[in-house]
mmCIF file with all atom_site columns, C-alpha atoms in Angstrom:
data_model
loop_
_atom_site.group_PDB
_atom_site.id
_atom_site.type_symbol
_atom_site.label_atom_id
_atom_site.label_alt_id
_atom_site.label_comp_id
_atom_site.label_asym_id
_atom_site.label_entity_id
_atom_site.label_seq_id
_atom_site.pdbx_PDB_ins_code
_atom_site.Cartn_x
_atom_site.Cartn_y
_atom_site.Cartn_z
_atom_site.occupancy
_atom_site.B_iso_or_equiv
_atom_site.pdbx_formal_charge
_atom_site.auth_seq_id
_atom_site.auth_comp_id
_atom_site.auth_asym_id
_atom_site.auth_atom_id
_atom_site.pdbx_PDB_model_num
ATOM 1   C CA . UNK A 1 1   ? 0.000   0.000  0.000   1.00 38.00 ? 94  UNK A CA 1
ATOM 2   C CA . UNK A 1 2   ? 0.889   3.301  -1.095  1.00 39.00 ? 95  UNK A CA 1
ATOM 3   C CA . UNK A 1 3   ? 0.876   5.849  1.678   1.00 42.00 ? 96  UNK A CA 1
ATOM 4   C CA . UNK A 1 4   ? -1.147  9.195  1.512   1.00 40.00 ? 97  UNK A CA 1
ATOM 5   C CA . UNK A 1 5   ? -0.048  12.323 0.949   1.00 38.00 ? 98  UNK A CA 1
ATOM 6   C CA . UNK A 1 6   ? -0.709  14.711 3.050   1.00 45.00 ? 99  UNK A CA 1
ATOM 7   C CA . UNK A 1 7   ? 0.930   17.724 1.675   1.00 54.00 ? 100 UNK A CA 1
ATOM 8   C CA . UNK A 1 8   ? -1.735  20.270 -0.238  1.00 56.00 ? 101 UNK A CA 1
ATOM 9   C CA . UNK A 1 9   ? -0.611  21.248 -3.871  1.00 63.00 ? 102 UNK A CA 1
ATOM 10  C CA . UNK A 1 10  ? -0.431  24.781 -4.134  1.00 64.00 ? 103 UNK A CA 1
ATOM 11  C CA . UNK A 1 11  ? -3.239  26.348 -6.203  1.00 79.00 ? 104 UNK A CA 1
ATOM 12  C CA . UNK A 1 12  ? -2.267  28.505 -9.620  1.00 88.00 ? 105 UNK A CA 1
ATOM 13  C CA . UNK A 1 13  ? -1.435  31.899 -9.398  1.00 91.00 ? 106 UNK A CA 1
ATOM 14  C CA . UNK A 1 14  ? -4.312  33.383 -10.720 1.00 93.00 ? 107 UNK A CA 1
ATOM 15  C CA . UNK A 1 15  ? -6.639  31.406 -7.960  1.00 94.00 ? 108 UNK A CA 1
ATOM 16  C CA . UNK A 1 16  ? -3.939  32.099 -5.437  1.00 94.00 ? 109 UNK A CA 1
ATOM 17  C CA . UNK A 1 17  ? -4.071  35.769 -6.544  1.00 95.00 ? 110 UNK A CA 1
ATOM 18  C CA . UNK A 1 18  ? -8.102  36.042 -6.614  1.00 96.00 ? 111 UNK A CA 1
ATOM 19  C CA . UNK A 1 19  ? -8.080  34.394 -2.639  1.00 96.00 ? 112 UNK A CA 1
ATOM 20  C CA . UNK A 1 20  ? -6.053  37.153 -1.686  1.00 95.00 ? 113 UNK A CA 1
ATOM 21  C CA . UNK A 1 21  ? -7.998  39.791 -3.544  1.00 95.00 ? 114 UNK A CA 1
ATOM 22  C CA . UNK A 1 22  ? -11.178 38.251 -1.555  1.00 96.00 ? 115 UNK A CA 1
ATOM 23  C CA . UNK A 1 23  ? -9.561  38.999 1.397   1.00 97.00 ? 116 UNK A CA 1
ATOM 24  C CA . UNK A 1 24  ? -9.250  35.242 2.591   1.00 96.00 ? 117 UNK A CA 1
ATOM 25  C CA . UNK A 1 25  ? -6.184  32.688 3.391   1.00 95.00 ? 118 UNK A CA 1
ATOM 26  C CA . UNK A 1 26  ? -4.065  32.232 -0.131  1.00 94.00 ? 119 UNK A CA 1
ATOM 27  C CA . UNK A 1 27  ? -3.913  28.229 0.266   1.00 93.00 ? 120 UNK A CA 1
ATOM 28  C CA . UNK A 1 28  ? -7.459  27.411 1.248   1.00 93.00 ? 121 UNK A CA 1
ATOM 29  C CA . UNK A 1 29  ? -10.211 30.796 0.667   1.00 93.00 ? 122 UNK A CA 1
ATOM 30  C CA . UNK A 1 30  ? -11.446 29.858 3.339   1.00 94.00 ? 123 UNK A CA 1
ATOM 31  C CA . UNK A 1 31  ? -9.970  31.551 6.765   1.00 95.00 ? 124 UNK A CA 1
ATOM 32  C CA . UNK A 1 32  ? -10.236 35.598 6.521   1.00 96.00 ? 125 UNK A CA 1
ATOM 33  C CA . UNK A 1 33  ? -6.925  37.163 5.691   1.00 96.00 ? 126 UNK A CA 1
ATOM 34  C CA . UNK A 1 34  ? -7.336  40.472 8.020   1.00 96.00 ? 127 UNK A CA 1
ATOM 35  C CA . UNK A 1 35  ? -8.186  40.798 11.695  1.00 95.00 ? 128 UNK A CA 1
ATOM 36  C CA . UNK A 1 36  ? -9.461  44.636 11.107  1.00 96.00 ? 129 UNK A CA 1
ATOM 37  C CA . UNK A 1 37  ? -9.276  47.111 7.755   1.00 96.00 ? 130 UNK A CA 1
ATOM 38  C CA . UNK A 1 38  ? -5.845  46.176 6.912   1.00 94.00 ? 131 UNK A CA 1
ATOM 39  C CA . UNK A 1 39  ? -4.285  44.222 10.263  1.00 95.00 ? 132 UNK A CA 1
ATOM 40  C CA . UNK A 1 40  ? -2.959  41.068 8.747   1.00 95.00 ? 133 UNK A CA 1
ATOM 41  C CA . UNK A 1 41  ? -4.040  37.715 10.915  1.00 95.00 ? 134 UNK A CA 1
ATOM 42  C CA . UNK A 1 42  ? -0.733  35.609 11.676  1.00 95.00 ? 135 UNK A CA 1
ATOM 43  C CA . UNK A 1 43  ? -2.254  32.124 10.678  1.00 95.00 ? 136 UNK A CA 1
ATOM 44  C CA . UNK A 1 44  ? -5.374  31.249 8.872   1.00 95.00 ? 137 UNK A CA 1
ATOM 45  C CA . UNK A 1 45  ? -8.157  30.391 11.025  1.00 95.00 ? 138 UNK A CA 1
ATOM 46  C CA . UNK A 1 46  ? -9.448  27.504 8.828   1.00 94.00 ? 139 UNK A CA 1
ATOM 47  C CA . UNK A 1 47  ? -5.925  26.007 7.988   1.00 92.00 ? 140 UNK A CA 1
ATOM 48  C CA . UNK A 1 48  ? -3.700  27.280 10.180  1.00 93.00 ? 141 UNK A CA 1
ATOM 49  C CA . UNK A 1 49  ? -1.076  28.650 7.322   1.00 93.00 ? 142 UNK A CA 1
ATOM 50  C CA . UNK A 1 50  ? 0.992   31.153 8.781   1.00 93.00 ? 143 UNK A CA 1
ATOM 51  C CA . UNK A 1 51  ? 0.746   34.403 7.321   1.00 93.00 ? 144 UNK A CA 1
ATOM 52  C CA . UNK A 1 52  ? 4.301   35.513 9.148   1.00 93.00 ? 145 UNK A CA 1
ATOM 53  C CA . UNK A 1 53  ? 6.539   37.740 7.350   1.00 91.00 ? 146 UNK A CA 1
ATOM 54  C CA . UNK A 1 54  ? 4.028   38.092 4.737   1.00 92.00 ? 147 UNK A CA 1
ATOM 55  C CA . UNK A 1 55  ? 4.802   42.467 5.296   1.00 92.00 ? 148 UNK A CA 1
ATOM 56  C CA . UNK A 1 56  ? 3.518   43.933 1.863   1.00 91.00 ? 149 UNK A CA 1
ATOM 57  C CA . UNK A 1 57  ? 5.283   47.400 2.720   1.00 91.00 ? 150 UNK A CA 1
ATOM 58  C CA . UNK A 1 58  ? 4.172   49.962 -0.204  1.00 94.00 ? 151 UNK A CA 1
ATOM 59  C CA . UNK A 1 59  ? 3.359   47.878 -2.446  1.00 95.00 ? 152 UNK A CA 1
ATOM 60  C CA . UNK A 1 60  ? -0.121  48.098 -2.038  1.00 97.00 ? 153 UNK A CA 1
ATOM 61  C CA . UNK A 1 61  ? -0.517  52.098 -1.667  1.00 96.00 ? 154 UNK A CA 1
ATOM 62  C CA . UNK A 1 62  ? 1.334   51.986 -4.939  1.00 97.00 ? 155 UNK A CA 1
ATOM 63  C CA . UNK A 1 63  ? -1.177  49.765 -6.891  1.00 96.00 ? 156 UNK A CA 1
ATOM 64  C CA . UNK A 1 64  ? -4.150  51.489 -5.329  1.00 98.00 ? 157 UNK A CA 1
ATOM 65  C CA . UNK A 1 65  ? -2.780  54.972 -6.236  1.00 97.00 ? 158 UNK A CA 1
ATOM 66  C CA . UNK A 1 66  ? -2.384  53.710 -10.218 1.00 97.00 ? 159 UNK A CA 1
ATOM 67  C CA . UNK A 1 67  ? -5.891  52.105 -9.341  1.00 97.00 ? 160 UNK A CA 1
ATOM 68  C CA . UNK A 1 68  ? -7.613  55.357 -8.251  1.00 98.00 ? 161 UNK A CA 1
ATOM 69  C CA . UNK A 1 69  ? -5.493  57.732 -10.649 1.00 98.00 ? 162 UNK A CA 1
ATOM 70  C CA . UNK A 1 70  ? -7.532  55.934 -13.382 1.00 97.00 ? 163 UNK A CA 1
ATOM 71  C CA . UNK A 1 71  ? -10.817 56.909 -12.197 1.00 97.00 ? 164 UNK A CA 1
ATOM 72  C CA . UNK A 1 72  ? -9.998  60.390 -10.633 1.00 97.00 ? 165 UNK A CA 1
ATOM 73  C CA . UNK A 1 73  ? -8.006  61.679 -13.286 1.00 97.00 ? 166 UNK A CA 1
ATOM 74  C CA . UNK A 1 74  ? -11.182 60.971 -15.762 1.00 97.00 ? 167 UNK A CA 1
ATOM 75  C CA . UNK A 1 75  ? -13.775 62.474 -13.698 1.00 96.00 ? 168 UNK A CA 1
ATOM 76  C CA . UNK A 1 76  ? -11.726 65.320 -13.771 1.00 95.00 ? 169 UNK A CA 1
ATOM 77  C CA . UNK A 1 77  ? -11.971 65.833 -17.457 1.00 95.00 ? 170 UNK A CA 1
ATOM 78  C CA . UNK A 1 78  ? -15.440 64.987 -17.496 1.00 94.00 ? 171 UNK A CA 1
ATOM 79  C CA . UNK A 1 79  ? -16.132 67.966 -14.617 1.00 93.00 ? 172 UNK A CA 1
ATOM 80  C CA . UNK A 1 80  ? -13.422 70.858 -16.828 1.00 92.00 ? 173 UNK A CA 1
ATOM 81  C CA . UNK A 1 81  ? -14.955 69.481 -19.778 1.00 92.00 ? 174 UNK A CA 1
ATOM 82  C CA . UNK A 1 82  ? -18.364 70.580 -18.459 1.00 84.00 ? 175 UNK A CA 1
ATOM 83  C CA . UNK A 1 83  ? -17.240 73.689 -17.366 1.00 84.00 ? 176 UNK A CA 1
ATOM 84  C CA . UNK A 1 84  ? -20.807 74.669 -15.293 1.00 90.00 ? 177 UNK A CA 1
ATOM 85  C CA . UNK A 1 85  ? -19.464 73.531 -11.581 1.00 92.00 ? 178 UNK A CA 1
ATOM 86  C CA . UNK A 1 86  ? -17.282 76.152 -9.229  1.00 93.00 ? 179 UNK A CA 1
ATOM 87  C CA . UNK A 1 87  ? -13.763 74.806 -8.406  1.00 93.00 ? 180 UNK A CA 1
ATOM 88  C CA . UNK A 1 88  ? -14.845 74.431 -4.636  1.00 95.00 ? 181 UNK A CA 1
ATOM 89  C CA . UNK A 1 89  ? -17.661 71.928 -5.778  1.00 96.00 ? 182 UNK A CA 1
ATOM 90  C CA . UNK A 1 90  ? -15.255 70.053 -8.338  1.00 95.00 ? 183 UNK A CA 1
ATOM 91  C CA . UNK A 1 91  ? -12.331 69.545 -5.189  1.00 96.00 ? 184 UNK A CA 1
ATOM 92  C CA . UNK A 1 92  ? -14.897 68.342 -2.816  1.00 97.00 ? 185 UNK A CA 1
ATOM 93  C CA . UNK A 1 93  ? -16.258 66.161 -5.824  1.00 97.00 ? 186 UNK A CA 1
ATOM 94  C CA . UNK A 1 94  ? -12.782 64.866 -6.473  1.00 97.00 ? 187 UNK A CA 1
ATOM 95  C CA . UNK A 1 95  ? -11.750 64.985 -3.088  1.00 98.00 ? 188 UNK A CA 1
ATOM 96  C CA . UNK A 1 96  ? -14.618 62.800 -1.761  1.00 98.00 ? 189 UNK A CA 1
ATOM 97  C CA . UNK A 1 97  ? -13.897 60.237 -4.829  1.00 98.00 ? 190 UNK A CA 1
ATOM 98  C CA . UNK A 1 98  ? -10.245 60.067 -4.239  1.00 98.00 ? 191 UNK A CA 1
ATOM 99  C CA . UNK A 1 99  ? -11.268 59.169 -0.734  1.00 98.00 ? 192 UNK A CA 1
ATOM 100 C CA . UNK A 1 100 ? -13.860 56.716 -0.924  1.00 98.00 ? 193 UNK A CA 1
ATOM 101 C CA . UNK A 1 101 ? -11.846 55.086 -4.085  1.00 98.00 ? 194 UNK A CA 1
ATOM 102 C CA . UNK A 1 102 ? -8.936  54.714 -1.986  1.00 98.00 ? 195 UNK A CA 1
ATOM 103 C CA . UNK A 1 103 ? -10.477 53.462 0.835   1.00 98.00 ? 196 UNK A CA 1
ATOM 104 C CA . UNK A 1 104 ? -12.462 50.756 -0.994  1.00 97.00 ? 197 UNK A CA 1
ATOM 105 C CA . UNK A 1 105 ? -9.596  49.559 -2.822  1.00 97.00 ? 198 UNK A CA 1
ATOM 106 C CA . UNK A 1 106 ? -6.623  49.879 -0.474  1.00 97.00 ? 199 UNK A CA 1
ATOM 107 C CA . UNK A 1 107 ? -7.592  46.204 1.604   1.00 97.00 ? 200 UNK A CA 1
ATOM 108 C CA . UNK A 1 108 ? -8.002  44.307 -1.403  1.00 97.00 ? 201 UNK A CA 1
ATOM 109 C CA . UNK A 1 109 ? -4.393  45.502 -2.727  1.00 97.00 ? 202 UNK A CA 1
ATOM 110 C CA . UNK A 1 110 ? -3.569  44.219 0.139   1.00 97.00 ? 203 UNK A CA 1
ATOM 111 C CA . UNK A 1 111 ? -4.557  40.769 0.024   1.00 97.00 ? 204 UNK A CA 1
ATOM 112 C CA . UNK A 1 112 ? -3.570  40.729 -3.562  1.00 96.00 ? 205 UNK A CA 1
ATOM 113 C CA . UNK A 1 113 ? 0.188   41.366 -2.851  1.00 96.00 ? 206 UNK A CA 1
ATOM 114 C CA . UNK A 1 114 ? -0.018  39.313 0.288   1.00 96.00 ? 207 UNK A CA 1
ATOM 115 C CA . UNK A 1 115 ? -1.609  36.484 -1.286  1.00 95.00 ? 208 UNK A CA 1
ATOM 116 C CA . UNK A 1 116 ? 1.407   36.855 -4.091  1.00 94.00 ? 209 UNK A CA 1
ATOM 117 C CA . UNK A 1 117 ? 4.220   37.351 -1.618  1.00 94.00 ? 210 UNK A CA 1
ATOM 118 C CA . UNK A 1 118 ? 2.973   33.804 -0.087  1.00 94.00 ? 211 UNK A CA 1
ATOM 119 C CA . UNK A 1 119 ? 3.104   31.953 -3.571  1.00 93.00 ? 212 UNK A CA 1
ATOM 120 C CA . UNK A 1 120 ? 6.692   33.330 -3.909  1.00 90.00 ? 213 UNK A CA 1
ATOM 121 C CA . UNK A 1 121 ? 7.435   31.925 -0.468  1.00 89.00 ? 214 UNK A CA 1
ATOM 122 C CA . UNK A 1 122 ? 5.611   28.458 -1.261  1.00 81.00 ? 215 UNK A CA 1
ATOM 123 C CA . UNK A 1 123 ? 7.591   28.323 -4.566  1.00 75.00 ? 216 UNK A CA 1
ATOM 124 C CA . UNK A 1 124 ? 10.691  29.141 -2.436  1.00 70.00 ? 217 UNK A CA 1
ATOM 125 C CA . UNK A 1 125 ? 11.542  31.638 -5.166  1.00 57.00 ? 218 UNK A CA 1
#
């Protein structure tokens, strides 16, 4: 008799990627991936993978600024284009969307580069 294996394959990159974007555990989808808006969890709670040393640093305020530049910088033309709102309404306009944009999208960079930095791990790359 053959013995079992034990050991879980890694999932592809674009599943591993998409786990992390849903903010849950890269190896299963299953365990939540943050404790609060962007506190990483140090193991998965439905695996137990640890999530140690998984730090994302800038990366993710870098992709959510390209993210959000697309969409701001836009709506800006659209609002000069227009022509018929004061400046004061067009910042608060803007300013509201940059915020609320980078808000929303910030904690799934997150778990996108997290989820990525623990497939480079896995592969031992």
């Amino acid at each position: 008799m053959s013995e079992q294996n034990t050991t879980v394959a890694a999932p592809g990159l674009a599943e591993t990627l998409w786990k992390g974007a849903k903010l849950t555990c890269p190896r299963c989808g299953e365990g939540k991936l943050f404790s609060s808006y962007l506190k990483r969890k140090d193991a998965c709670d439905a695996c137990g993978e640890s999530f140690l040393g998984l730090d994302a640093d800038d990366g993710p305020a870098w992709l959510t600024i390209g993210i959000v530049a697309h969409i701001v910088i836009p709506l800006l033309w659209l609002l000069e284009r227009d022509g018929s709102l004061s400046y004061g309404t067009e910042f608060a306009i803007l300013a509201a969307v940059t915020i609320g944009a980078t808000l929303l999208t910030l904690p799934f960079a997150k778990g996108l580069f997290i989820a990525a930095l623990w497939r480079i791990r896995r592969d031992g790359r």
